[in-house]
């Protein structure tokens, strides 16, 4: 499926006040035949009663294209308001769904049709994180990392891991193997990309003086643009861009990307190999009791371990700046 | 002290004489003579030699925002020959069909950044395309338009940074969701303050807020507050 097909089919449902935002594998540019399209009609403007009808028509159009999409009651596949994403960061009104949509909007999103509403909301969400981060502007610490944003990205990563356990119980282990593999690989990638994007607020300056000058003016919009240019890229590219500046980490980087590539290869493999099922289908239906003895699950686990080790070697080492920043910000 | 004035079109819709008589009582430093509609331009241009504008240290002229391609050459000739060379002529980029007609104006033409209704001129990328055709043109930066397109003010920051050398005047007002110019709100004031440091003190500020005479002084005061330069509190606490 191409983005062009979606543009041709759905573009007319959008306007300068409403964007169709897609997240997940399509936005990460990792879409495979078994992937579904997680979409939201993001509204940023005057509210119209027709908006729900528009969302229903989007759902119908995707169904006609025979594209898998989210359930009716989930976070996606419906309308969302930019106001909630901008104003409810933290606090009682920042629901799981709101946090999910906000962080995915930042870290792995793309638009179909008019991007205006999406662009406005994205920038205003960043504005919230940056303008209110006194430490970023006034802190005397060595690093210029937006801690408010970083904490929300880290919180979302932990939310995903907790939700994994919640779903495990709620779904009685159904789909455990595939969800576990995705948690270890693509969900972790999302956190890494968010973390690296925050670190990019510190890196990439020619000198310490240039960085100091940049932040001394408290020009929030300059940092918004800096972050937006990073976040425009899919998560793998965000990571690759940062690692390319560290040639001393080439070996570990290669291991990281090789393992991720292998993971994507598994999901994209359409050949019926496991008892007439694709790998994705097989892992989706694999009973949890057979996890330890199943060859495909073992392969997935092995890939995730190599990925984990590479990440550890890069981000938990005090011998490179990315690692030092991770140690500084990652836990405490 | 910033130089602030009004657009005649904001003070009296389509009636520059009435606007001038109202504004004469306000002792403002700048004025923009507005002929937003083609029906107004001929009358206003003809009146230029007779207008009492000595009290203003800065005068600009706003060309019609829309006209047919067939009228463009006539309009360009009219303005080129009759508007004093020292007056910037504000032109909407979407109104231009034939850029060659406007190229000879050089810096006299002040391209205005557009609101959300328009397909061009709303951000750096779109303005760059206009300036490719009019390399010597200046910029009339409309803060209200910019905020309507991007309320985070990032586009405003990027345009003011990219086109700092081209800046010749600023349009200031609230621009609502229907692209109408209104009096400045508290929210607009806060938003504009964020980029005020990028607007040079000497740059003329033209208010487009639609206000009655009794609100002119108050609106000027709010405009001063909106363009107050906030400097980061540079002392470390952490």
XYZ file of C-alpha atoms in Angstrom:
570
model
C 0.000 0.000 0.000
C 1.361 3.446 -0.850
C 0.864 6.754 0.844
C -0.318 8.072 -2.507
C -3.256 5.675 -2.436
C -4.247 7.011 0.969
C -3.761 10.606 -0.204
C -5.988 9.987 -3.223
C -8.643 8.255 -1.153
C -8.669 10.314 2.031
C -7.201 13.709 1.146
C -10.640 15.196 0.513
C -11.689 14.503 4.098
C -9.159 17.016 5.401
C -8.999 20.814 5.512
C -6.812 23.538 6.963
C -8.545 22.821 10.302
C -8.389 19.028 10.207
C -5.620 16.595 9.381
C -5.634 12.843 9.142
C -2.714 11.761 11.296
C -1.301 8.285 10.855
C 0.989 6.739 13.444
C 2.629 3.362 13.937
C 4.421 1.378 11.263
C 3.124 3.511 8.391
C 4.587 6.655 9.953
C 7.788 4.821 10.898
C 8.071 3.796 7.233
C 8.076 0.161 8.338
C 4.708 -0.770 6.882
C 4.352 -4.415 5.916
C 1.437 -6.366 4.470
C 0.234 -7.396 7.929
C 0.335 -3.892 9.360
C -2.757 -1.914 10.156
C -3.314 1.814 9.689
C -3.672 3.671 12.982
C -5.267 6.978 12.118
C -6.885 9.927 13.866
C -8.803 12.875 12.496
C -7.022 15.691 14.324
C -9.079 18.851 14.712
C -7.626 22.286 15.344
C -10.155 24.991 14.693
C -13.870 25.581 14.809
C -15.817 22.512 15.929
C -18.364 21.242 13.440
C -21.035 18.611 14.107
C -20.020 16.921 10.833
C -16.585 15.962 12.115
C -17.747 12.615 13.486
C -19.427 11.817 10.178
C -16.160 12.633 8.414
C -14.324 10.198 10.707
C -16.925 7.535 9.969
C -16.456 8.053 6.234
C -12.683 7.759 6.615
C -13.187 4.434 8.364
C -15.540 3.252 5.621
C -13.112 4.307 2.868
C -10.266 2.388 4.504
C -12.522 -0.623 4.859
C -13.340 -0.417 1.148
C -9.604 -0.472 0.448
C -9.416 -3.627 2.564
C -6.998 -1.980 4.968
C -6.841 -3.134 8.572
C -7.568 -0.371 11.032
C -7.999 0.142 14.764
C -11.080 -0.864 16.709
C -13.907 1.632 17.159
C -13.360 2.141 20.855
C -9.604 2.578 20.894
C -7.294 5.573 20.862
C -7.284 5.672 17.073
C -9.848 5.562 14.308
C -11.791 8.532 15.613
C -11.549 12.294 16.158
C -9.138 14.054 18.503
C -8.850 17.680 19.498
C -5.660 19.670 19.386
C -6.829 21.511 22.491
C -6.577 18.395 24.662
C -3.127 17.552 23.333
C -1.836 21.059 23.994
C -3.500 21.835 27.312
C -3.551 18.478 29.066
C 0.054 17.516 29.609
C 0.150 15.788 32.957
C -2.630 16.011 35.529
C -5.954 14.211 35.776
C -7.155 15.088 32.293
C -4.081 13.683 30.579
C -5.616 10.305 29.904
C -3.725 7.311 28.608
C -5.254 7.964 25.179
C -4.249 11.634 25.262
C -0.665 10.834 26.265
C -0.426 8.137 23.623
C -1.670 10.393 20.865
C 0.512 13.306 21.946
C 3.742 11.322 22.119
C 3.062 9.441 18.908
C 2.237 12.739 17.222
C 5.721 13.887 18.188
C 7.701 10.724 17.576
C 6.080 8.691 14.830
C 3.426 10.457 12.848
C 2.649 11.488 9.332
C -0.303 13.160 7.657
C -2.674 12.373 4.840
C -4.059 15.397 3.007
C -3.851 18.875 4.524
C -1.021 19.000 7.098
C -1.906 22.462 8.485
C -3.775 21.404 11.637
C -1.157 18.758 12.381
C 1.700 21.229 12.006
C 0.018 23.766 14.256
C -0.751 21.264 16.998
C 2.699 19.714 16.824
C 4.432 23.059 17.212
C 2.141 24.143 20.026
C 2.694 20.905 21.915
C 6.442 21.477 21.600
C 5.927 25.051 22.723
C 4.321 23.794 25.935
C 7.211 21.483 26.720
C 9.893 24.038 25.951
C 8.491 27.323 27.202
C 7.771 25.916 30.645
C 11.121 24.188 31.043
C 12.985 26.625 33.276
C 15.943 24.283 33.530
C 16.448 24.376 29.786
C 16.746 28.150 29.724
C 18.205 28.941 33.101
C 19.850 25.771 34.373
C 23.567 25.777 35.041
C 24.012 22.096 34.168
C 26.354 20.876 31.481
C 23.613 19.751 29.114
C 20.800 21.547 27.325
C 18.171 18.821 27.275
C 14.433 19.604 27.564
C 13.683 17.635 30.698
C 9.904 18.202 30.669
C 9.686 16.685 27.193
C 12.200 13.978 28.044
C 10.226 12.963 31.135
C 7.016 12.667 29.144
C 8.743 10.526 26.516
C 10.199 8.329 29.259
C 6.819 8.194 30.979
C 5.229 7.019 27.744
C 7.828 4.286 27.331
C 7.035 3.032 30.844
C 3.300 3.376 30.079
C 3.759 1.082 27.079
C 5.549 -1.503 29.201
C 2.843 -1.331 31.889
C 0.074 -1.513 29.283
C 1.779 -4.574 27.874
C 1.318 -6.316 31.215
C -2.256 -5.012 31.421
C -3.102 -6.425 27.993
C -1.405 -9.692 28.864
C -3.830 -10.140 31.737
C -6.841 -8.709 29.965
C -6.378 -10.776 26.818
C -5.357 -13.889 28.694
C -1.952 -13.981 26.986
C -3.471 -13.863 23.500
C -0.978 -12.353 21.032
C 1.719 -12.275 23.695
C 4.620 -13.289 21.440
C 4.084 -10.684 18.738
C 3.297 -7.912 21.226
C 6.325 -8.813 23.311
C 8.594 -8.709 20.285
C 7.186 -5.349 19.210
C 7.665 -4.004 22.729
C 11.296 -5.071 22.742
C 11.952 -3.706 19.259
C 9.722 -0.997 17.748
C 8.328 0.397 21.004
C 11.832 0.613 22.415
C 12.942 2.310 19.199
C 10.274 4.922 19.773
C 11.656 5.706 23.214
C 15.204 5.826 21.855
C 14.184 8.201 19.083
C 12.425 10.461 21.579
C 15.410 10.404 23.882
C 17.828 11.168 21.043
C 15.564 13.964 19.766
C 15.799 15.573 23.216
C 19.581 15.139 23.177
C 19.703 16.869 19.790
C 18.762 20.060 21.631
C 22.241 19.881 23.134
C 24.240 18.344 20.293
C 24.922 19.740 16.873
C 26.405 23.078 17.894
C 29.801 24.086 16.582
C 30.952 25.167 20.026
C 29.885 25.498 23.631
C 29.727 29.276 23.146
C 27.375 28.917 20.184
C 25.087 26.713 22.282
C 25.125 29.174 25.178
C 24.309 32.034 22.849
C 21.455 30.033 21.279
C 19.784 29.364 24.635
C 20.572 32.700 26.265
C 17.906 34.456 24.171
C 15.123 32.142 25.329
C 13.765 32.026 21.803
C 11.367 29.108 22.214
C 10.525 29.074 18.521
C 14.144 28.467 17.560
C 14.184 25.284 19.647
C 10.750 24.260 18.360
C 12.105 24.425 14.832
C 15.271 22.601 15.801
C 13.242 19.783 17.342
C 10.687 19.733 14.545
C 13.410 19.207 11.962
C 14.601 16.211 13.970
C 11.117 14.819 14.591
C 10.170 15.054 10.917
C 12.378 12.049 10.353
C 11.209 8.518 11.103
C 12.598 7.077 14.375
C 15.272 4.931 12.695
C 16.593 7.968 10.860
C 16.611 10.081 14.037
C 18.736 7.419 15.646
C 20.967 6.970 12.597
C 21.592 10.712 12.277
C 22.840 10.904 15.855
C 24.940 7.749 15.621
C 26.564 8.824 12.360
C 28.233 11.628 14.288
C 29.871 8.987 16.471
C 32.097 6.865 14.218
C 33.619 5.260 17.317
C 30.233 3.589 17.781
C 30.041 2.093 14.294
C 30.271 -1.516 15.454
C 27.539 -1.172 18.048
C 25.426 0.889 15.653
C 25.735 -1.792 12.999
C 24.581 -4.420 15.484
C 21.633 -2.226 16.464
C 20.454 -1.618 12.896
C 21.182 -5.150 11.711
C 19.046 -6.615 14.465
C 16.240 -4.144 13.795
C 16.425 -4.918 10.090
C 16.141 -8.602 10.881
C 13.093 -7.917 13.039
C 11.411 -6.011 10.210
C 12.348 -8.847 7.857
C 10.495 -11.290 10.069
C 7.352 -9.148 10.096
C 7.509 -8.468 6.371
C 7.988 -12.106 5.414
C 4.765 -13.116 3.685
C 5.752 -16.647 2.842
C 3.647 -19.190 4.692
C 6.355 -21.015 6.606
C 5.120 -21.900 10.059
C 2.430 -24.485 9.468
C 0.936 -22.490 6.585
C 1.094 -19.219 8.506
C 3.311 -16.205 8.044
C 5.739 -15.441 10.860
C 3.541 -12.569 12.042
C 0.430 -14.781 12.119
C 2.336 -17.551 13.820
C 3.613 -15.281 16.594
C 0.196 -13.700 16.967
C -1.418 -17.062 17.621
C 1.406 -18.766 19.499
C 0.237 -20.003 22.925
C 2.339 -18.573 25.717
C 3.123 -22.082 26.984
C 5.067 -22.797 23.779
C 7.178 -19.649 23.837
C 10.246 -21.429 25.225
C 10.251 -24.213 22.657
C 9.155 -22.340 19.534
C 11.903 -21.723 17.002
C 10.421 -18.523 15.567
C 9.849 -17.029 19.002
C 13.420 -17.963 19.955
C 14.714 -16.234 16.836
C 12.753 -13.117 17.705
C 14.078 -13.225 21.250
C 17.641 -13.608 19.990
C 17.227 -10.601 17.717
C 15.828 -8.547 20.575
C 18.784 -9.506 22.782
C 21.314 -8.396 20.185
C 19.344 -5.163 19.800
C 19.248 -4.666 23.577
C 22.985 -5.324 23.923
C 23.833 -2.841 21.179
C 21.626 -0.207 22.795
C 23.277 -0.853 26.142
C 26.754 -0.583 24.665
C 25.896 2.785 23.145
C 23.549 4.425 25.614
C 24.777 3.054 28.919
C 28.424 3.911 28.384
C 30.142 6.987 29.778
C 32.628 6.886 26.902
C 30.414 8.776 24.478
C 28.199 11.835 24.827
C 24.925 10.041 24.049
C 25.715 7.594 26.813
C 26.690 10.289 29.275
C 23.444 12.143 28.617
C 21.454 8.928 29.009
C 23.105 8.304 32.361
C 22.424 11.905 33.377
C 18.771 11.999 32.300
C 17.631 8.437 31.722
C 16.761 7.295 35.204
C 16.932 10.048 37.796
C 9.980 54.389 21.451
C 8.373 52.524 18.593
C 6.730 54.426 15.736
C 3.109 53.333 15.660
C 0.259 54.348 13.397
C -2.884 53.110 11.745
C -4.137 51.942 8.408
C -6.848 54.245 7.098
C -8.862 51.183 6.106
C -9.034 49.992 9.703
C -10.282 53.326 11.037
C -12.867 54.035 8.334
C -13.761 51.290 5.889
C -13.267 52.497 2.308
C -13.171 56.165 3.343
C -9.619 57.486 3.599
C -10.721 61.105 4.076
C -12.771 60.247 7.129
C -9.921 58.099 8.446
C -7.417 60.914 7.994
C -9.622 63.357 9.870
C -10.053 60.886 12.721
C -6.343 60.035 12.874
C -5.330 63.710 12.755
C -6.579 63.956 16.329
C -4.404 61.119 17.546
C -0.919 62.483 16.922
C 0.525 59.268 15.531
C 3.881 58.924 13.805
C 2.897 56.618 10.945
C 0.055 56.048 8.556
C -0.812 53.601 5.808
C -3.110 54.851 3.084
C -5.300 51.938 2.198
C -6.917 51.207 -1.131
C -7.746 47.573 -0.581
C -10.387 47.551 -3.293
C -9.873 48.570 -6.922
C -12.769 51.015 -6.653
C -10.774 53.041 -4.108
C -7.368 53.182 -5.745
C -7.935 55.783 -8.429
C -9.579 58.234 -6.012
C -6.890 57.811 -3.377
C -4.015 58.171 -5.856
C -5.591 61.310 -7.279
C -5.876 62.760 -3.779
C -2.236 62.137 -2.794
C -0.886 65.605 -3.767
C -3.570 67.275 -1.626
C -3.355 65.138 1.502
C -2.172 66.700 4.760
C 0.479 64.225 5.827
C 3.223 66.522 7.200
C 2.749 65.282 10.740
C 3.633 61.724 9.777
C 7.273 60.633 9.714
C 6.317 57.480 7.804
C 3.692 56.927 5.115
C 2.981 53.771 3.156
C 0.390 52.821 0.581
C -1.600 49.590 0.507
C -2.393 48.428 -3.013
C -5.659 46.599 -3.804
C -5.647 43.035 -2.564
C -7.394 41.677 -5.606
C -7.742 42.663 -9.241
C -8.044 40.971 -12.580
C -4.929 40.118 -14.559
C -6.139 42.554 -17.186
C -6.007 45.448 -14.714
C -2.553 44.633 -13.383
C -0.441 46.593 -15.844
C -2.680 49.643 -15.473
C -2.517 49.430 -11.674
C 1.256 48.987 -11.604
C 1.716 51.997 -13.895
C -0.663 54.108 -11.824
C 1.163 53.352 -8.578
C 4.642 53.609 -10.085
C 3.937 57.068 -11.470
C 1.848 58.573 -8.693
C 2.881 57.129 -5.343
C 5.916 58.976 -3.924
C 9.107 56.949 -4.187
C 9.736 57.103 -0.465
C 6.444 55.360 0.333
C 6.525 51.574 0.471
C 3.649 50.035 -1.489
C 2.192 46.993 0.254
C 1.187 44.264 -2.186
C -0.417 40.878 -1.563
C 1.614 38.179 -3.312
C -1.468 36.239 -4.417
C -2.687 39.314 -6.311
C 0.399 39.346 -8.531
C -0.048 37.611 -11.878
C 2.868 39.155 -13.752
C 5.851 39.765 -11.480
C 7.729 41.639 -14.200
C 5.259 44.501 -13.794
C 6.355 44.906 -10.159
C 10.054 44.182 -10.505
C 10.897 47.761 -11.496
C 9.577 48.999 -8.141
C 12.568 47.364 -6.474
C 12.396 47.807 -2.696
C 9.369 50.071 -2.994
C 7.163 47.007 -3.235
C 6.563 45.525 0.198
C 5.279 41.986 -0.102
C 2.925 41.088 2.750
C 2.852 37.629 4.307
C -0.588 36.102 4.004
C -3.267 34.593 6.225
C -4.613 31.050 6.108
C -7.052 31.734 3.274
C -4.306 32.333 0.776
C -2.394 29.614 -1.063
C 0.939 31.459 -1.040
C 3.054 33.825 1.043
C 2.277 32.255 4.418
C 5.709 31.055 5.479
C 9.399 31.216 4.622
C 9.230 28.654 1.852
C 6.270 30.310 0.152
C 7.720 33.813 0.505
C 11.037 32.668 -0.923
C 9.201 31.757 -4.125
C 7.814 35.294 -4.295
C 11.197 36.903 -3.631
C 12.758 34.767 -6.354
C 10.577 36.695 -8.786
C 10.968 40.011 -6.964
C 14.516 39.848 -5.604
C 14.649 43.486 -4.466
C 11.217 43.621 -2.835
C 10.871 44.431 0.842
C 8.598 42.757 3.391
C 5.588 44.098 5.225
C 5.347 41.583 8.040
C 1.823 40.951 9.272
C 2.077 39.491 12.760
C -1.639 38.736 12.943
C -1.589 36.748 9.718
C 1.416 34.838 10.925
C -0.170 33.962 14.257
C -3.341 32.832 12.533
C -1.262 30.415 10.433
C 0.857 29.210 13.342
C -0.066 30.209 16.877
C 3.201 28.815 18.266
C 4.806 31.800 16.467
C 7.453 29.533 14.970
C 6.627 30.635 11.433
C 6.799 34.246 12.594
C 10.201 33.623 14.132
C 11.445 31.900 10.977
C 10.161 34.622 8.650
C 11.503 37.450 10.776
C 14.858 35.698 10.939
C 15.057 34.804 7.255
C 13.880 38.154 5.935
C 15.273 40.552 8.552
C 17.010 42.586 5.828
C 13.802 42.987 3.853
C 11.635 44.262 6.721
C 10.167 47.664 6.005
C 7.064 47.772 8.214
C 4.869 45.620 10.421
C 1.117 45.120 10.340
C -0.337 44.530 13.760
C -3.805 43.341 14.785
C -5.667 40.296 15.957
C -6.707 38.136 13.008
C -9.636 35.890 13.842
C -10.475 32.475 12.422
C -12.463 34.129 9.640
C -9.437 36.258 8.716
C -11.026 39.468 9.971
C -8.766 42.056 11.586
C -9.811 42.881 15.134
C -8.530 44.730 18.178
C -5.577 43.108 19.909
C -6.490 40.551 22.548
C -4.474 39.615 25.612
C -3.561 36.306 23.949
C -2.315 38.064 20.823
C -0.245 40.415 22.972
C 1.469 37.492 24.697
C 2.112 35.761 21.387
C 3.572 38.847 19.708
C 5.865 39.553 22.652
C 7.616 36.280 21.916
C 9.023 37.593 18.641
C 9.200 41.293 19.492
C 12.965 41.112 19.910
C 13.216 40.343 16.181
C 11.408 43.540 15.213
C 13.822 46.471 15.128
C 12.823 49.467 17.254
C 12.884 51.826 14.291
C 10.527 49.731 12.165
C 7.154 51.453 11.569
C 4.183 49.614 13.075
C 0.853 49.929 11.290
C -2.196 48.857 13.240
C -4.975 47.211 11.259
C -7.255 46.707 14.251
C -10.784 47.824 13.455
C -11.471 50.209 16.303
C -13.529 53.317 16.912
C -11.916 56.686 17.517
C -12.258 56.410 21.285
C -10.262 53.177 21.267
C -7.363 54.327 19.089
C -5.120 55.492 21.938
C -5.806 52.353 23.949
C -5.039 50.142 20.981
C -1.734 51.949 20.428
C -0.866 51.336 24.066
C -1.656 47.621 23.774
C 0.457 47.541 20.610
C 3.407 48.962 22.553
C 2.963 46.256 25.169
C 2.662 43.589 22.473
C 5.993 44.664 21.030
C 7.745 44.925 24.366
C 10.968 42.962 24.109
C 11.174 40.196 26.632
C 14.697 39.198 27.455
C 15.469 35.873 29.034
C 16.265 36.110 32.692
C 19.883 35.100 32.339
C 20.874 33.927 35.723
C 21.377 30.341 36.686
C 19.453 28.891 39.568
C 20.026 25.187 39.160
